[in-house]
PDB file of C-alpha atoms in Angstrom:
ATOM      1  CA  UNK J   1       0.000   0.000   0.000  1.00 86.00           C
ATOM      2  CA  UNK J   2       1.429   3.315  -1.113  1.00 93.00           C
ATOM      3  CA  UNK J   3       0.987   6.537   0.805  1.00 95.00           C
ATOM      4  CA  UNK J   4       1.452  10.104  -0.381  1.00 97.00           C
ATOM      5  CA  UNK J   5       2.873  12.906   1.743  1.00 97.00           C
ATOM      6  CA  UNK J   6       2.989  16.597   0.852  1.00 98.00           C
ATOM      7  CA  UNK J   7       5.043  19.372   2.418  1.00 97.00           C
ATOM      8  CA  UNK J   8       3.355  22.659   1.480  1.00 95.00           C
ATOM      9  CA  UNK J   9       5.497  25.770   1.854  1.00 91.00           C
ATOM     10  CA  UNK J  10       5.174  29.378   0.853  1.00 87.00           C
ATOM     11  CA  UNK J  11       7.316  28.967  -2.263  1.00 90.00           C
ATOM     12  CA  UNK J  12       7.136  25.263  -3.160  1.00 93.00           C
ATOM     13  CA  UNK J  13       5.177  22.081  -2.495  1.00 96.00           C
ATOM     14  CA  UNK J  14       7.061  18.793  -2.343  1.00 97.00           C
ATOM     15  CA  UNK J  15       5.263  15.473  -2.525  1.00 97.00           C
ATOM     16  CA  UNK J  16       6.580  11.948  -2.003  1.00 97.00           C
ATOM     17  CA  UNK J  17       5.146   8.481  -2.486  1.00 97.00           C
ATOM     18  CA  UNK J  18       6.276   5.996   0.165  1.00 95.00           C
ATOM     19  CA  UNK J  19       5.924   2.262   0.599  1.00 92.00           C
ATOM     20  CA  UNK J  20       4.745   0.609   3.856  1.00 87.00           C
ATOM     21  CA  UNK J  21       8.331   0.627   5.156  1.00 84.00           C
ATOM     22  CA  UNK J  22       8.631   4.385   4.639  1.00 85.00           C
ATOM     23  CA  UNK J  23      10.927   4.168   1.613  1.00 89.00           C
ATOM     24  CA  UNK J  24      10.479   6.994  -0.888  1.00 92.00           C
ATOM     25  CA  UNK J  25       9.399   5.620  -4.266  1.00 95.00           C
ATOM     26  CA  UNK J  26       8.846   8.870  -6.151  1.00 96.00           C
ATOM     27  CA  UNK J  27       8.728  12.609  -5.624  1.00 97.00           C
ATOM     28  CA  UNK J  28       7.172  15.629  -7.299  1.00 97.00           C
ATOM     29  CA  UNK J  29       7.755  19.342  -6.848  1.00 97.00           C
ATOM     30  CA  UNK J  30       5.633  22.331  -7.831  1.00 96.00           C
ATOM     31  CA  UNK J  31       5.860  26.053  -7.032  1.00 96.00           C
ATOM     32  CA  UNK J  32       3.124  26.899  -4.542  1.00 94.00           C
ATOM     33  CA  UNK J  33       0.493  29.175  -6.033  1.00 94.00           C
ATOM     34  CA  UNK J  34      -0.788  31.726  -3.485  1.00 91.00           C
ATOM     35  CA  UNK J  35      -4.322  31.945  -2.136  1.00 92.00           C
ATOM     36  CA  UNK J  36      -6.759  29.223  -1.145  1.00 92.00           C
ATOM     37  CA  UNK J  37      -7.427  28.059  -4.702  1.00 94.00           C
ATOM     38  CA  UNK J  38      -3.744  28.196  -5.525  1.00 95.00           C
ATOM     39  CA  UNK J  39      -2.675  26.121  -2.515  1.00 95.00           C
ATOM     40  CA  UNK J  40      -5.349  23.487  -3.142  1.00 96.00           C
ATOM     41  CA  UNK J  41      -4.626  23.444  -6.872  1.00 97.00           C
ATOM     42  CA  UNK J  42      -0.894  23.063  -6.316  1.00 97.00           C
ATOM     43  CA  UNK J  43      -1.442  20.173  -3.899  1.00 97.00           C
ATOM     44  CA  UNK J  44      -3.727  18.421  -6.379  1.00 98.00           C
ATOM     45  CA  UNK J  45      -1.177  18.886  -9.162  1.00 98.00           C
ATOM     46  CA  UNK J  46       1.550  17.288  -7.040  1.00 98.00           C
ATOM     47  CA  UNK J  47      -0.748  14.394  -6.125  1.00 98.00           C
ATOM     48  CA  UNK J  48      -1.619  13.900  -9.796  1.00 98.00           C
ATOM     49  CA  UNK J  49       2.064  13.805 -10.725  1.00 98.00           C
ATOM     50  CA  UNK J  50       2.755  11.163  -8.094  1.00 97.00           C
ATOM     51  CA  UNK J  51      -0.289   9.141  -9.138  1.00 97.00           C
ATOM     52  CA  UNK J  52       0.946   9.122 -12.740  1.00 97.00           C
ATOM     53  CA  UNK J  53       4.202   7.554 -11.562  1.00 96.00           C
ATOM     54  CA  UNK J  54       3.117   5.014  -8.906  1.00 96.00           C
ATOM     55  CA  UNK J  55      -0.659   4.693  -9.069  1.00 96.00           C
ATOM     56  CA  UNK J  56      -3.402   5.720  -6.656  1.00 95.00           C
ATOM     57  CA  UNK J  57      -2.463   6.134  -2.974  1.00 95.00           C
ATOM     58  CA  UNK J  58      -4.036   4.284  -0.076  1.00 95.00           C
ATOM     59  CA  UNK J  59      -3.581   7.378   2.111  1.00 96.00           C
ATOM     60  CA  UNK J  60      -2.711  11.059   1.740  1.00 97.00           C
ATOM     61  CA  UNK J  61      -1.154  13.325   4.351  1.00 97.00           C
ATOM     62  CA  UNK J  62      -0.295  17.009   4.130  1.00 97.00           C
ATOM     63  CA  UNK J  63       2.012  19.180   6.208  1.00 96.00           C
ATOM     64  CA  UNK J  64       1.249  22.893   6.114  1.00 94.00           C
ATOM     65  CA  UNK J  65       2.356  25.982   8.071  1.00 91.00           C
ATOM     66  CA  UNK J  66      -0.162  27.323  10.553  1.00 87.00           C
ATOM     67  CA  UNK J  67      -2.201  26.095  13.497  1.00 88.00           C
ATOM     68  CA  UNK J  68      -3.914  22.878  12.438  1.00 90.00           C
ATOM     69  CA  UNK J  69      -7.068  21.670  14.121  1.00 87.00           C
ATOM     70  CA  UNK J  70      -6.390  17.991  14.763  1.00 80.00           C
ATOM     71  CA  UNK J  71      -8.881  15.730  13.031  1.00 83.00           C
ATOM     72  CA  UNK J  72     -10.720  18.358  10.986  1.00 89.00           C
ATOM     73  CA  UNK J  73      -7.980  19.391   8.582  1.00 91.00           C
ATOM     74  CA  UNK J  74      -8.737  23.078   9.190  1.00 94.00           C
ATOM     75  CA  UNK J  75      -5.671  25.331   9.095  1.00 92.00           C
ATOM     76  CA  UNK J  76      -5.760  28.656  10.933  1.00 89.00           C
ATOM     77  CA  UNK J  77      -3.309  31.507  10.369  1.00 82.00           C
ATOM     78  CA  UNK J  78      -1.574  29.697   7.459  1.00 80.00           C
ATOM     79  CA  UNK J  79       1.416  32.019   7.277  1.00 74.00           C
ATOM     80  CA  UNK J  80       3.208  32.696   3.985  1.00 76.00           C
ATOM     81  CA  UNK J  81       0.508  31.078   1.824  1.00 85.00           C
ATOM     82  CA  UNK J  82      -1.043  34.325   0.611  1.00 80.00           C
ATOM     83  CA  UNK J  83      -4.537  33.586   1.909  1.00 82.00           C
ATOM     84  CA  UNK J  84      -7.069  36.363   2.281  1.00 80.00           C
ATOM     85  CA  UNK J  85      -9.064  34.265   4.739  1.00 83.00           C
ATOM     86  CA  UNK J  86      -7.949  33.525   8.341  1.00 86.00           C
ATOM     87  CA  UNK J  87      -8.459  29.777   7.876  1.00 90.00           C
ATOM     88  CA  UNK J  88      -8.602  27.098   5.216  1.00 93.00           C
ATOM     89  CA  UNK J  89     -10.491  23.783   5.383  1.00 95.00           C
ATOM     90  CA  UNK J  90      -7.652  22.112   3.502  1.00 96.00           C
ATOM     91  CA  UNK J  91      -8.472  18.506   4.360  1.00 96.00           C
ATOM     92  CA  UNK J  92     -12.062  18.844   3.218  1.00 96.00           C
ATOM     93  CA  UNK J  93     -11.123  20.699   0.026  1.00 96.00           C
ATOM     94  CA  UNK J  94      -8.598  18.061  -1.026  1.00 97.00           C
ATOM     95  CA  UNK J  95     -10.719  15.127   0.104  1.00 96.00           C
ATOM     96  CA  UNK J  96     -13.717  16.300  -1.906  1.00 96.00           C
ATOM     97  CA  UNK J  97     -11.698  16.119  -5.116  1.00 97.00           C
ATOM     98  CA  UNK J  98      -9.733  12.969  -4.308  1.00 96.00           C
ATOM     99  CA  UNK J  99     -12.682  11.039  -2.930  1.00 96.00           C
ATOM    100  CA  UNK J 100     -10.751   9.904   0.150  1.00 95.00           C
ATOM    101  CA  UNK J 101      -9.817  11.331   3.559  1.00 94.00           C
ATOM    102  CA  UNK J 102      -6.788  13.613   3.727  1.00 96.00           C
ATOM    103  CA  UNK J 103      -4.906  14.030   7.008  1.00 96.00           C
ATOM    104  CA  UNK J 104      -3.553  17.530   7.610  1.00 96.00           C
ATOM    105  CA  UNK J 105      -0.780  18.266  10.104  1.00 95.00           C
ATOM    106  CA  UNK J 106       1.319  21.287  10.991  1.00 94.00           C
ATOM    107  CA  UNK J 107       4.424  21.243   8.801  1.00 95.00           C
ATOM    108  CA  UNK J 108       6.930  21.214  11.654  1.00 96.00           C
ATOM    109  CA  UNK J 109       5.020  18.455  13.449  1.00 96.00           C
ATOM    110  CA  UNK J 110       5.037  16.455  10.220  1.00 96.00           C
ATOM    111  CA  UNK J 111       8.785  16.990   9.889  1.00 97.00           C
ATOM    112  CA  UNK J 112       9.232  15.745  13.462  1.00 97.00           C
ATOM    113  CA  UNK J 113       7.493  12.503  12.467  1.00 95.00           C
ATOM    114  CA  UNK J 114       9.812  12.196   9.470  1.00 95.00           C
ATOM    115  CA  UNK J 115      12.838  12.836  11.683  1.00 95.00           C
ATOM    116  CA  UNK J 116      11.629  10.164  14.107  1.00 94.00           C
ATOM    117  CA  UNK J 117      11.435   7.610  11.293  1.00 92.00           C
ATOM    118  CA  UNK J 118      14.914   8.560  10.060  1.00 92.00           C
ATOM    119  CA  UNK J 119      16.466   8.276  13.533  1.00 91.00           C
ATOM    120  CA  UNK J 120      14.750   4.977  14.276  1.00 87.00           C
ATOM    121  CA  UNK J 121      16.012   3.474  11.022  1.00 83.00           C
ATOM    122  CA  UNK J 122      19.555   4.773  11.490  1.00 68.00           C
ATOM    123  CA  UNK J 123      20.768   2.175  13.972  1.00 65.00           C
ATOM    124  CA  UNK J 124      19.797   4.126  17.074  1.00 71.00           C
ATOM    125  CA  UNK J 125      17.114   1.694  18.158  1.00 71.00           C
ATOM    126  CA  UNK J 126      13.480   2.563  18.785  1.00 81.00           C
ATOM    127  CA  UNK J 127      13.544   6.325  19.351  1.00 88.00           C
ATOM    128  CA  UNK J 128      10.572   7.496  21.427  1.00 92.00           C
ATOM    129  CA  UNK J 129      11.348  11.127  22.288  1.00 95.00           C
ATOM    130  CA  UNK J 130      12.734  13.952  20.194  1.00 96.00           C
ATOM    131  CA  UNK J 131      12.520  17.665  19.565  1.00 97.00           C
ATOM    132  CA  UNK J 132      12.760  18.718  15.929  1.00 98.00           C
ATOM    133  CA  UNK J 133      13.975  22.326  15.731  1.00 97.00           C
ATOM    134  CA  UNK J 134      13.091  23.957  12.415  1.00 96.00           C
ATOM    135  CA  UNK J 135      15.289  26.907  11.480  1.00 95.00           C
ATOM    136  CA  UNK J 136      13.888  28.799   8.547  1.00 91.00           C
ATOM    137  CA  UNK J 137      12.345  32.212   8.019  1.00 88.00           C
ATOM    138  CA  UNK J 138      11.023  31.670  11.552  1.00 90.00           C
ATOM    139  CA  UNK J 139      11.764  29.166  14.302  1.00 93.00           C
ATOM    140  CA  UNK J 140       9.499  26.408  15.604  1.00 93.00           C
ATOM    141  CA  UNK J 141       9.762  22.949  17.111  1.00 96.00           C
ATOM    142  CA  UNK J 142       7.954  19.666  16.716  1.00 96.00           C
ATOM    143  CA  UNK J 143       7.817  17.631  19.914  1.00 97.00           C
ATOM    144  CA  UNK J 144       7.394  13.867  20.101  1.00 96.00           C
ATOM    145  CA  UNK J 145       7.105  12.287  23.538  1.00 96.00           C
ATOM    146  CA  UNK J 146       6.726   8.553  24.060  1.00 94.00           C
ATOM    147  CA  UNK J 147       6.217   8.149  20.326  1.00 91.00           C
ATOM    148  CA  UNK J 148       3.344  10.637  20.085  1.00 93.00           C
ATOM    149  CA  UNK J 149       3.174  14.198  18.819  1.00 93.00           C
ATOM    150  CA  UNK J 150       2.606  16.792  21.495  1.00 94.00           C
ATOM    151  CA  UNK J 151       0.293  19.373  19.915  1.00 90.00           C
ATOM    152  CA  UNK J 152      -0.916  21.060  23.097  1.00 89.00           C
ATOM    153  CA  UNK J 153      -4.347  22.228  24.200  1.00 87.00           C
ATOM    154  CA  UNK J 154      -4.514  24.927  21.520  1.00 84.00           C
ATOM    155  CA  UNK J 155      -2.230  23.407  18.893  1.00 83.00           C
ATOM    156  CA  UNK J 156       0.660  25.747  19.670  1.00 86.00           C
ATOM    157  CA  UNK J 157       3.034  23.388  21.486  1.00 91.00           C
ATOM    158  CA  UNK J 158       6.512  23.855  20.077  1.00 92.00           C
ATOM    159  CA  UNK J 159       6.207  27.532  19.134  1.00 91.00           C
ATOM    160  CA  UNK J 160       9.623  27.977  20.654  1.00 92.00           C
ATOM    161  CA  UNK J 161      10.455  30.861  18.358  1.00 91.00           C
ATOM    162  CA  UNK J 162       8.199  33.096  20.414  1.00 92.00           C
ATOM    163  CA  UNK J 163       9.871  32.502  23.757  1.00 92.00           C
ATOM    164  CA  UNK J 164      11.715  35.652  24.887  1.00 92.00           C
ATOM    165  CA  UNK J 165      15.363  34.954  25.724  1.00 87.00           C
ATOM    166  CA  UNK J 166      16.795  38.471  26.158  1.00 83.00           C
ATOM    167  CA  UNK J 167      16.076  42.142  25.771  1.00 84.00           C
ATOM    168  CA  UNK J 168      15.813  42.766  22.066  1.00 84.00           C
ATOM    169  CA  UNK J 169      13.767  43.967  19.114  1.00 88.00           C
ATOM    170  CA  UNK J 170      10.031  43.546  18.816  1.00 91.00           C
ATOM    171  CA  UNK J 171       9.044  40.121  17.508  1.00 89.00           C
ATOM    172  CA  UNK J 172       6.186  39.494  15.061  1.00 84.00           C
ATOM    173  CA  UNK J 173       4.223  38.121  18.011  1.00 86.00           C
ATOM    174  CA  UNK J 174       4.402  41.455  19.850  1.00 89.00           C
ATOM    175  CA  UNK J 175       6.894  40.404  22.501  1.00 92.00           C
ATOM    176  CA  UNK J 176      10.505  41.543  22.741  1.00 92.00           C
ATOM    177  CA  UNK J 177      13.693  39.528  22.319  1.00 91.00           C
ATOM    178  CA  UNK J 178      12.131  36.249  21.210  1.00 93.00           C
ATOM    179  CA  UNK J 179      14.222  33.394  19.807  1.00 93.00           C
ATOM    180  CA  UNK J 180      13.053  34.345  16.299  1.00 93.00           C
ATOM    181  CA  UNK J 181      14.571  37.816  16.622  1.00 94.00           C
ATOM    182  CA  UNK J 182      18.010  36.189  16.944  1.00 93.00           C
ATOM    183  CA  UNK J 183      18.044  32.677  15.487  1.00 94.00           C
ATOM    184  CA  UNK J 184      15.906  32.823  12.325  1.00 93.00           C
ATOM    185  CA  UNK J 185      16.496  33.463   8.651  1.00 92.00           C
ATOM    186  CA  UNK J 186      14.631  36.735   9.032  1.00 91.00           C
ATOM    187  CA  UNK J 187      16.993  37.783  11.852  1.00 94.00           C
ATOM    188  CA  UNK J 188      20.061  36.851   9.798  1.00 95.00           C
ATOM    189  CA  UNK J 189      18.823  38.841   6.818  1.00 94.00           C
ATOM    190  CA  UNK J 190      18.462  41.855   9.082  1.00 94.00           C
ATOM    191  CA  UNK J 191      21.858  41.391  10.783  1.00 95.00           C
ATOM    192  CA  UNK J 192      23.823  40.489   7.626  1.00 96.00           C
ATOM    193  CA  UNK J 193      22.051  41.953   4.580  1.00 94.00           C
ATOM    194  CA  UNK J 194      23.237  40.741   1.180  1.00 92.00           C
ATOM    195  CA  UNK J 195      22.405  42.227  -2.234  1.00 88.00           C
ATOM    196  CA  UNK J 196      21.681  38.780  -3.713  1.00 85.00           C
ATOM    197  CA  UNK J 197      21.036  35.292  -2.385  1.00 85.00           C
ATOM    198  CA  UNK J 198      20.484  34.224   1.206  1.00 89.00           C
ATOM    199  CA  UNK J 199      22.233  35.724   4.196  1.00 95.00           C
ATOM    200  CA  UNK J 200      23.570  32.541   5.813  1.00 96.00           C
ATOM    201  CA  UNK J 201      25.946  31.371   3.029  1.00 95.00           C
ATOM    202  CA  UNK J 202      27.260  34.926   2.674  1.00 95.00           C
ATOM    203  CA  UNK J 203      27.734  35.186   6.432  1.00 97.00           C
ATOM    204  CA  UNK J 204      29.600  31.865   6.589  1.00 97.00           C
ATOM    205  CA  UNK J 205      31.902  32.976   3.771  1.00 96.00           C
ATOM    206  CA  UNK J 206      32.707  36.139   5.712  1.00 96.00           C
ATOM    207  CA  UNK J 207      33.303  34.120   8.883  1.00 97.00           C
ATOM    208  CA  UNK J 208      35.697  31.840   6.997  1.00 96.00           C
ATOM    209  CA  UNK J 209      37.545  34.936   5.781  1.00 97.00           C
ATOM    210  CA  UNK J 210      37.998  36.083   9.378  1.00 97.00           C
ATOM    211  CA  UNK J 211      35.689  39.104   9.306  1.00 97.00           C
ATOM    212  CA  UNK J 212      35.230  40.008  13.007  1.00 98.00           C
ATOM    213  CA  UNK J 213      31.814  41.570  12.405  1.00 97.00           C
ATOM    214  CA  UNK J 214      30.655  38.359  10.720  1.00 97.00           C
ATOM    215  CA  UNK J 215      32.015  36.260  13.583  1.00 97.00           C
ATOM    216  CA  UNK J 216      30.022  38.364  16.043  1.00 97.00           C
ATOM    217  CA  UNK J 217      26.800  37.932  14.040  1.00 97.00           C
ATOM    218  CA  UNK J 218      27.446  34.196  13.662  1.00 97.00           C
ATOM    219  CA  UNK J 219      28.044  33.681  17.366  1.00 97.00           C
ATOM    220  CA  UNK J 220      24.925  35.648  18.259  1.00 95.00           C
ATOM    221  CA  UNK J 221      22.909  33.489  15.878  1.00 96.00           C
ATOM    222  CA  UNK J 222      24.325  30.169  17.090  1.00 97.00           C
ATOM    223  CA  UNK J 223      23.940  31.277  20.717  1.00 96.00           C
ATOM    224  CA  UNK J 224      20.253  31.856  19.950  1.00 95.00           C
ATOM    225  CA  UNK J 225      19.899  28.358  18.493  1.00 96.00           C
ATOM    226  CA  UNK J 226      21.710  26.919  21.512  1.00 96.00           C
ATOM    227  CA  UNK J 227      19.347  28.811  23.814  1.00 95.00           C
ATOM    228  CA  UNK J 228      16.347  27.332  21.988  1.00 96.00           C
ATOM    229  CA  UNK J 229      17.784  23.836  22.374  1.00 96.00           C
ATOM    230  CA  UNK J 230      18.466  24.537  26.044  1.00 95.00           C
ATOM    231  CA  UNK J 231      14.858  25.562  26.605  1.00 94.00           C
ATOM    232  CA  UNK J 232      13.640  22.375  24.947  1.00 95.00           C
ATOM    233  CA  UNK J 233      16.094  20.272  26.935  1.00 95.00           C
ATOM    234  CA  UNK J 234      14.998  21.639  30.287  1.00 94.00           C
ATOM    235  CA  UNK J 235      11.307  21.553  29.373  1.00 94.00           C
ATOM    236  CA  UNK J 236      10.979  17.999  28.035  1.00 94.00           C
ATOM    237  CA  UNK J 237      14.487  16.410  28.123  1.00 95.00           C
ATOM    238  CA  UNK J 238      14.130  14.330  24.914  1.00 96.00           C
ATOM    239  CA  UNK J 239      16.444  11.559  23.780  1.00 95.00           C
ATOM    240  CA  UNK J 240      17.394  13.490  20.629  1.00 96.00           C
ATOM    241  CA  UNK J 241      17.394  16.984  19.172  1.00 97.00           C
ATOM    242  CA  UNK J 242      17.140  17.147  15.378  1.00 97.00           C
ATOM    243  CA  UNK J 243      17.940  20.447  13.645  1.00 97.00           C
ATOM    244  CA  UNK J 244      16.322  20.989  10.261  1.00 96.00           C
ATOM    245  CA  UNK J 245      14.544  23.612   8.170  1.00 94.00           C
ATOM    246  CA  UNK J 246      15.810  25.765   5.351  1.00 92.00           C
ATOM    247  CA  UNK J 247      18.865  27.072   7.215  1.00 94.00           C
ATOM    248  CA  UNK J 248      20.030  23.505   7.864  1.00 95.00           C
ATOM    249  CA  UNK J 249      20.776  23.250   4.149  1.00 92.00           C
ATOM    250  CA  UNK J 250      24.252  24.705   4.760  1.00 94.00           C
ATOM    251  CA  UNK J 251      25.088  21.420   6.462  1.00 94.00           C
ATOM    252  CA  UNK J 252      27.959  20.719   8.822  1.00 95.00           C
ATOM    253  CA  UNK J 253      29.003  24.365   9.453  1.00 96.00           C
ATOM    254  CA  UNK J 254      25.655  24.915  11.150  1.00 96.00           C
ATOM    255  CA  UNK J 255      26.010  21.865  13.384  1.00 97.00           C
ATOM    256  CA  UNK J 256      29.586  22.790  14.248  1.00 97.00           C
ATOM    257  CA  UNK J 257      28.583  26.360  15.091  1.00 97.00           C
ATOM    258  CA  UNK J 258      25.667  25.260  17.275  1.00 97.00           C
ATOM    259  CA  UNK J 259      27.835  22.642  18.989  1.00 97.00           C
ATOM    260  CA  UNK J 260      30.421  25.327  19.762  1.00 97.00           C
ATOM    261  CA  UNK J 261      27.695  27.576  21.188  1.00 97.00           C
ATOM    262  CA  UNK J 262      26.407  24.730  23.349  1.00 97.00           C
ATOM    263  CA  UNK J 263      29.975  24.162  24.580  1.00 96.00           C
ATOM    264  CA  UNK J 264      30.269  27.829  25.542  1.00 95.00           C
ATOM    265  CA  UNK J 265      27.064  27.589  27.549  1.00 94.00           C
ATOM    266  CA  UNK J 266      28.139  24.319  29.176  1.00 95.00           C
ATOM    267  CA  UNK J 267      31.516  25.816  30.153  1.00 95.00           C
ATOM    268  CA  UNK J 268      29.684  28.462  32.173  1.00 94.00           C
ATOM    269  CA  UNK J 269      27.330  26.021  33.901  1.00 94.00           C
ATOM    270  CA  UNK J 270      28.095  22.635  35.433  1.00 94.00           C
ATOM    271  CA  UNK J 271      24.352  22.012  35.371  1.00 93.00           C
ATOM    272  CA  UNK J 272      24.105  22.464  31.591  1.00 91.00           C
ATOM    273  CA  UNK J 273      27.328  20.508  31.121  1.00 94.00           C
ATOM    274  CA  UNK J 274      25.660  17.548  32.823  1.00 93.00           C
ATOM    275  CA  UNK J 275      22.662  17.778  30.491  1.00 94.00           C
ATOM    276  CA  UNK J 276      25.052  17.405  27.493  1.00 95.00           C
ATOM    277  CA  UNK J 277      22.721  18.665  24.785  1.00 96.00           C
ATOM    278  CA  UNK J 278      25.437  18.579  22.120  1.00 96.00           C
ATOM    279  CA  UNK J 279      25.813  14.799  22.372  1.00 95.00           C
ATOM    280  CA  UNK J 280      22.137  14.408  21.537  1.00 95.00           C
ATOM    281  CA  UNK J 281      21.969  16.923  18.673  1.00 97.00           C
ATOM    282  CA  UNK J 282      22.017  15.872  15.018  1.00 96.00           C
ATOM    283  CA  UNK J 283      21.357  17.590  11.701  1.00 96.00           C
ATOM    284  CA  UNK J 284      18.854  16.429   9.095  1.00 95.00           C
ATOM    285  CA  UNK J 285      20.868  14.971   6.183  1.00 92.00           C
ATOM    286  CA  UNK J 286      20.876  17.026   3.009  1.00 88.00           C
ATOM    287  CA  UNK J 287      18.090  16.008   0.666  1.00 89.00           C
ATOM    288  CA  UNK J 288      16.064  14.043   3.208  1.00 93.00           C
ATOM    289  CA  UNK J 289      12.416  15.196   2.772  1.00 95.00           C
ATOM    290  CA  UNK J 290      11.450  14.862   6.442  1.00 96.00           C
ATOM    291  CA  UNK J 291       8.395  17.118   6.047  1.00 96.00           C
ATOM    292  CA  UNK J 292       6.811  15.210   3.175  1.00 97.00           C
ATOM    293  CA  UNK J 293       7.856  11.852   4.628  1.00 96.00           C
ATOM    294  CA  UNK J 294       6.332  12.764   7.983  1.00 96.00           C
ATOM    295  CA  UNK J 295       3.109  13.910   6.333  1.00 96.00           C
ATOM    296  CA  UNK J 296       2.813  10.492   4.671  1.00 96.00           C
ATOM    297  CA  UNK J 297       3.381   8.800   8.018  1.00 93.00           C
ATOM    298  CA  UNK J 298       0.817  11.069   9.701  1.00 91.00           C
ATOM    299  CA  UNK J 299      -1.810   9.825   7.270  1.00 91.00           C
ATOM    300  CA  UNK J 300      -1.036   6.226   8.242  1.00 85.00           C
ATOM    301  CA  UNK J 301      -0.896   6.765  12.006  1.00 76.00           C
ATOM    302  CA  UNK J 302      -3.742   9.270  12.149  1.00 64.00           C
TER     303      UNK J 302
END
């Protein structure tokens, strides 16, 4: 039985077809068209492309940014999708066309499920607890405890980007000094503006060249990521921390920078040294579609 999983983002929608063992059989990518009709139409186009390659799916799951109402497939505040409306009944809209139920999950939660499958299959045994930290335009976490997603009473569990960590600029949420104001792609673009391309590769190039201003920006950023991991560690103490999201695409330099920041924090605190967050922190491998894979798994597990 083949399952489909879609990872809907503001710029692109990635779909994968997986077998019962979670192996990816095919993938399809489309630019995400804005607005309710555009998002639904893009998702259907990706599903059609997958169906042409592997046949009809037994299940369909979708990961999407925003607060997802578990069970109903309604997405509220779907950021970056260009919707005029405050919510979108995405599951119902897709299911009506496909003629089968569609499971909708928050995109970071879906990615956490994909990360769980990857860790469990990587020789680490049966992983039951993890925090998936997504570093992209914003910052958020997916939390899995005892093998189950922790969504929270209002669906906002894991919104770690909106935890204040220091005095600082106003965050999009209205608070000051949140994790997102330091450790996000948006924060990097503000701290290290570049005329073309993304800020992080340009910043890393400047760091490698020994630019002291770049080193200061880099250390502030990685300290912010380390602070987010520290919050998660002391709140839920998972077996593993998995760092992913768009910024993780730079690969090992990010993990090395975050590990160095964690070491700096541990050197100043015997308590944090004993927690040893760095030993439990891994990076999503390049090219692994944890969001789409997790969405497919969400459709199977419900």
